[in-house]
Coordinates of C-alpha atoms in Angstrom, one line a residue:
X88 CA 118.5 114.6 101.5
X89 CA 119.7 112.0 103.9
X90 CA 118.2 112.0 107.4
X91 CA 120.0 111.3 110.4
X92 CA 118.8 109.4 113.5
X93 CA 119.2 110.4 117.3
X94 CA 121.9 108.5 117.4
X95 CA 123.7 110.0 115.0
X96 CA 123.4 107.1 112.3
X97 CA 121.7 107.6 108.7
X98 CA 118.9 106.2 106.6
X99 CA 117.6 106.6 103.2
X100 CA 115.2 109.2 102.6
X101 CA 111.9 107.7 102.5
X102 CA 109.8 107.8 98.8
X103 CA 107.5 110.7 98.7
X104 CA 105.6 108.8 95.3
X105 CA 102.7 106.0 95.9
X106 CA 104.2 102.4 95.9
X107 CA 101.9 100.2 93.7
X108 CA 102.1 96.4 93.6
X109 CA 103.3 96.3 90.4
X110 CA 106.3 98.4 91.4
X111 CA 107.1 96.4 94.2
X112 CA 106.4 93.0 91.9
X113 CA 108.7 94.2 89.3
X114 CA 111.5 95.0 92.2
X115 CA 111.2 91.9 93.2
X116 CA 111.9 90.6 90.0
X117 CA 115.2 92.5 89.4
X118 CA 116.4 91.2 92.9
X119 CA 115.4 87.5 92.0
X120 CA 117.3 88.3 88.7
X121 CA 120.5 89.5 90.4
X122 CA 120.8 87.4 93.5
X123 CA 118.1 84.7 93.2
X124 CA 115.4 83.7 95.9
X125 CA 118.1 84.0 98.9
X126 CA 118.4 87.6 97.9
X127 CA 114.5 88.8 98.2
X128 CA 113.5 89.5 101.4
X129 CA 111.0 92.2 102.6
X130 CA 114.0 93.9 104.1
X131 CA 116.0 93.9 100.8
X132 CA 112.6 95.4 99.3
X133 CA 111.8 98.4 101.8
X134 CA 115.8 99.1 101.1
X135 CA 115.4 99.0 97.2
X136 CA 112.3 100.8 97.0
X137 CA 112.6 103.4 100.4
X138 CA 109.6 102.4 102.1
X139 CA 108.3 101.0 105.3
X140 CA 107.0 97.5 106.0
X141 CA 103.8 98.5 106.3
X142 CA 103.9 99.7 102.6
X143 CA 105.1 96.5 101.2
X144 CA 102.4 94.4 103.1
X145 CA 99.5 96.4 101.9
X146 CA 100.3 94.9 98.6
X147 CA 101.5 91.5 99.3
X148 CA 101.2 89.2 102.2
X149 CA 104.9 88.1 102.6
X150 CA 107.8 86.3 100.4
X151 CA 106.1 83.2 99.1
X152 CA 102.8 85.6 97.9
X153 CA 106.1 87.7 96.0
X154 CA 107.6 84.9 94.6
X155 CA 104.0 83.4 93.4
X156 CA 102.9 86.8 91.8
X157 CA 106.5 87.5 90.3
X158 CA 106.5 83.9 88.5
X159 CA 103.0 84.9 87.3
X160 CA 104.4 88.3 86.0
X161 CA 106.6 86.5 84.0
X162 CA 104.7 83.7 82.3
X163 CA 101.7 86.6 81.4
X164 CA 104.6 88.7 79.5
X165 CA 105.3 85.2 77.3
X166 CA 101.2 85.1 76.5
X167 CA 100.9 88.9 75.8
X168 CA 103.9 88.3 73.3
X169 CA 102.6 85.9 71.4
X170 CA 101.0 87.0 67.9
X171 CA 97.8 86.5 67.8
X172 CA 97.3 86.1 64.1
X173 CA 100.1 83.6 63.6
X174 CA 98.9 80.1 62.0
X175 CA 98.6 77.5 64.9
X176 CA 102.0 75.9 64.4
X177 CA 104.3 79.1 64.4
X178 CA 101.9 80.3 67.6
X179 CA 102.6 76.9 69.2
X180 CA 106.4 77.3 68.7
X181 CA 106.7 80.5 69.9
X182 CA 104.8 80.1 73.0
X183 CA 107.2 77.1 73.8
X184 CA 110.1 79.0 72.9
X185 CA 108.5 82.2 75.2
X186 CA 108.5 80.0 78.1
X187 CA 111.7 78.4 77.5
X188 CA 113.2 81.8 77.0
X189 CA 111.9 83.3 80.4
X190 CA 113.0 80.8 82.5
X191 CA 116.5 80.7 81.0
X192 CA 116.2 84.5 82.1
X193 CA 114.7 84.0 85.1
X194 CA 116.0 80.8 86.6
X195 CA 113.7 81.1 90.1
X196 CA 110.7 81.1 87.8
X197 CA 111.3 77.1 87.2
X198 CA 112.1 76.7 90.8
X199 CA 108.9 78.5 92.1
X200 CA 106.8 76.4 89.1
X201 CA 108.1 73.2 90.5
X202 CA 106.7 74.0 93.7
X203 CA 103.3 75.6 92.8
X204 CA 103.0 73.8 89.2
X205 CA 99.5 75.5 88.9
X206 CA 99.5 79.0 89.0
X207 CA 96.7 81.1 87.5
X208 CA 99.3 82.0 84.7
X209 CA 100.4 78.8 83.8
X210 CA 97.0 77.3 83.8
X211 CA 96.4 80.3 81.0
X212 CA 99.4 79.1 79.5
X213 CA 98.2 75.3 79.6
X214 CA 94.6 76.6 78.4
X215 CA 96.5 78.3 75.2
X216 CA 98.3 75.3 74.4
X217 CA 94.9 73.3 74.0
X218 CA 93.5 75.9 72.0
X219 CA 96.2 75.7 69.6
X220 CA 96.2 72.0 69.4
X221 CA 92.5 72.3 68.6
X222 CA 93.0 74.6 65.8
X223 CA 95.8 71.9 64.7
X224 CA 93.2 69.1 64.4
X225 CA 94.3 67.3 67.1
X226 CA 91.4 64.9 68.2
X227 CA 90.1 65.7 71.5
X228 CA 90.7 62.3 72.9
X229 CA 94.7 62.9 72.4
X230 CA 94.5 66.5 73.2
X231 CA 95.0 66.2 76.8
X232 CA 98.0 64.2 76.6
X233 CA 99.3 66.2 74.0
X234 CA 99.4 69.3 75.7
X235 CA 101.0 67.5 79.0
X236 CA 103.9 66.6 76.8
X237 CA 104.7 69.5 75.5
X238 CA 104.2 71.5 78.8
X239 CA 106.1 68.9 80.7
X240 CA 108.8 69.0 78.0
X241 CA 109.0 72.8 78.0
X242 CA 109.2 73.2 82.0
X243 CA 111.5 70.1 82.1
X244 CA 113.8 71.2 79.8
X245 CA 113.9 74.9 80.6
X246 CA 114.5 74.4 84.3
X247 CA 116.9 71.6 84.1
X248 CA 118.8 74.1 81.8
X249 CA 118.5 76.6 84.7
X250 CA 119.8 74.3 87.1
X251 CA 122.8 73.6 85.0
X252 CA 123.5 77.4 84.6
X253 CA 123.3 77.7 88.8
X254 CA 125.7 74.9 89.4
X255 CA 128.2 76.6 87.2
X256 CA 127.8 80.0 88.4
X257 CA 129.9 78.8 91.7
X258 CA 132.7 77.4 89.5
X259 CA 135.1 78.5 87.3
X260 CA 133.9 76.3 84.5
X261 CA 131.9 78.3 82.0
X262 CA 129.4 76.2 79.8
X263 CA 131.6 75.8 76.6
X264 CA 134.5 74.2 78.8
X265 CA 132.1 72.5 81.0
X266 CA 130.6 70.6 77.5
X267 CA 134.0 70.2 76.1
X268 CA 135.1 68.4 79.3
X269 CA 131.7 66.2 79.3
X270 CA 132.8 65.4 75.4
X271 CA 136.3 64.4 76.3
X272 CA 134.6 62.0 78.7
X273 CA 132.5 60.8 76.2
X274 CA 134.8 60.2 73.3
X275 CA 137.0 58.0 75.8
X276 CA 134.0 55.4 76.3
X277 CA 134.4 51.9 74.8
X278 CA 132.6 52.6 71.3
X279 CA 131.9 48.7 71.4
X280 CA 129.7 49.4 74.7
X281 CA 128.8 53.1 74.1
X282 CA 128.1 53.2 70.2
X283 CA 125.9 56.1 69.9
X284 CA 127.5 58.1 73.1
X285 CA 131.2 57.7 71.9
X286 CA 129.9 59.2 68.3
X287 CA 127.7 61.9 70.1
X288 CA 131.1 63.1 71.7
X289 CA 131.7 65.4 68.9
X290 CA 128.2 67.1 69.0
X291 CA 128.1 67.3 72.8
X292 CA 130.7 70.0 72.9
X293 CA 129.3 72.8 70.2
X294 CA 125.4 72.0 70.4
X295 CA 123.3 74.7 71.6
X296 CA 120.6 74.1 74.2
X297 CA 118.0 76.7 72.6
X298 CA 118.7 75.5 69.2
X299 CA 118.2 71.6 70.5
X300 CA 115.0 72.4 72.5
X301 CA 113.3 74.0 69.1
X302 CA 114.5 70.4 67.5
X303 CA 112.5 68.8 70.3
X304 CA 109.2 71.0 69.8
X305 CA 109.7 70.4 66.0
X306 CA 109.8 66.4 66.6
X307 CA 106.5 67.3 69.0
X308 CA 104.8 68.9 66.5
X309 CA 105.9 66.2 63.6
X310 CA 104.1 63.5 66.2
X311 CA 101.2 65.3 66.5
X312 CA 100.7 65.6 62.5
X313 CA 99.9 62.0 62.9
X314 CA 97.4 61.9 65.5
X315 CA 94.8 63.8 63.0

């Protein structure tokens, strides 16, 4: 039932069930996914959850707390989805791809991690990478650099893809048209000066970002096998 105020305006009825921190964070993620960081306001949350500001502040401090906790939630889901009994190479590949896919699905996560790179959940991710590198017999003296290289690769590529998607969102050019246009420009370059780039033009228009990302992971895995 819709209630009327003294002046005759309407307002949505307040929720009658209890409001948990988990429900607030999940709702924040839904708002972030649909509208980006600008869409996430405490006002938007109160409307979506049919509650007041006090109920929100009981569970979270402010918007920054919401963004940080939502980011942790997304990364924790990646960690929980890893098969525990998988061999180390497979598990490492799944972890890396899981974080890449998560940032692709939630572009705001990449932006938040650039502001707060060592969120608790990302530390757990980093720790998982370290354990898997240990299981792959990567020497201890090389393990820190190897873990940093992999994490930086995953975050860097995923964040760049998310940024590119954001740029294309405001234009009429979709990904295929964008790549075809770039490939056309590459093909017109002087092959004498840019032999590799000119030759790569045929692959640029057809390549798959996710597939190329996995190639990078396989190159990384091939590289660390030489460290043992």
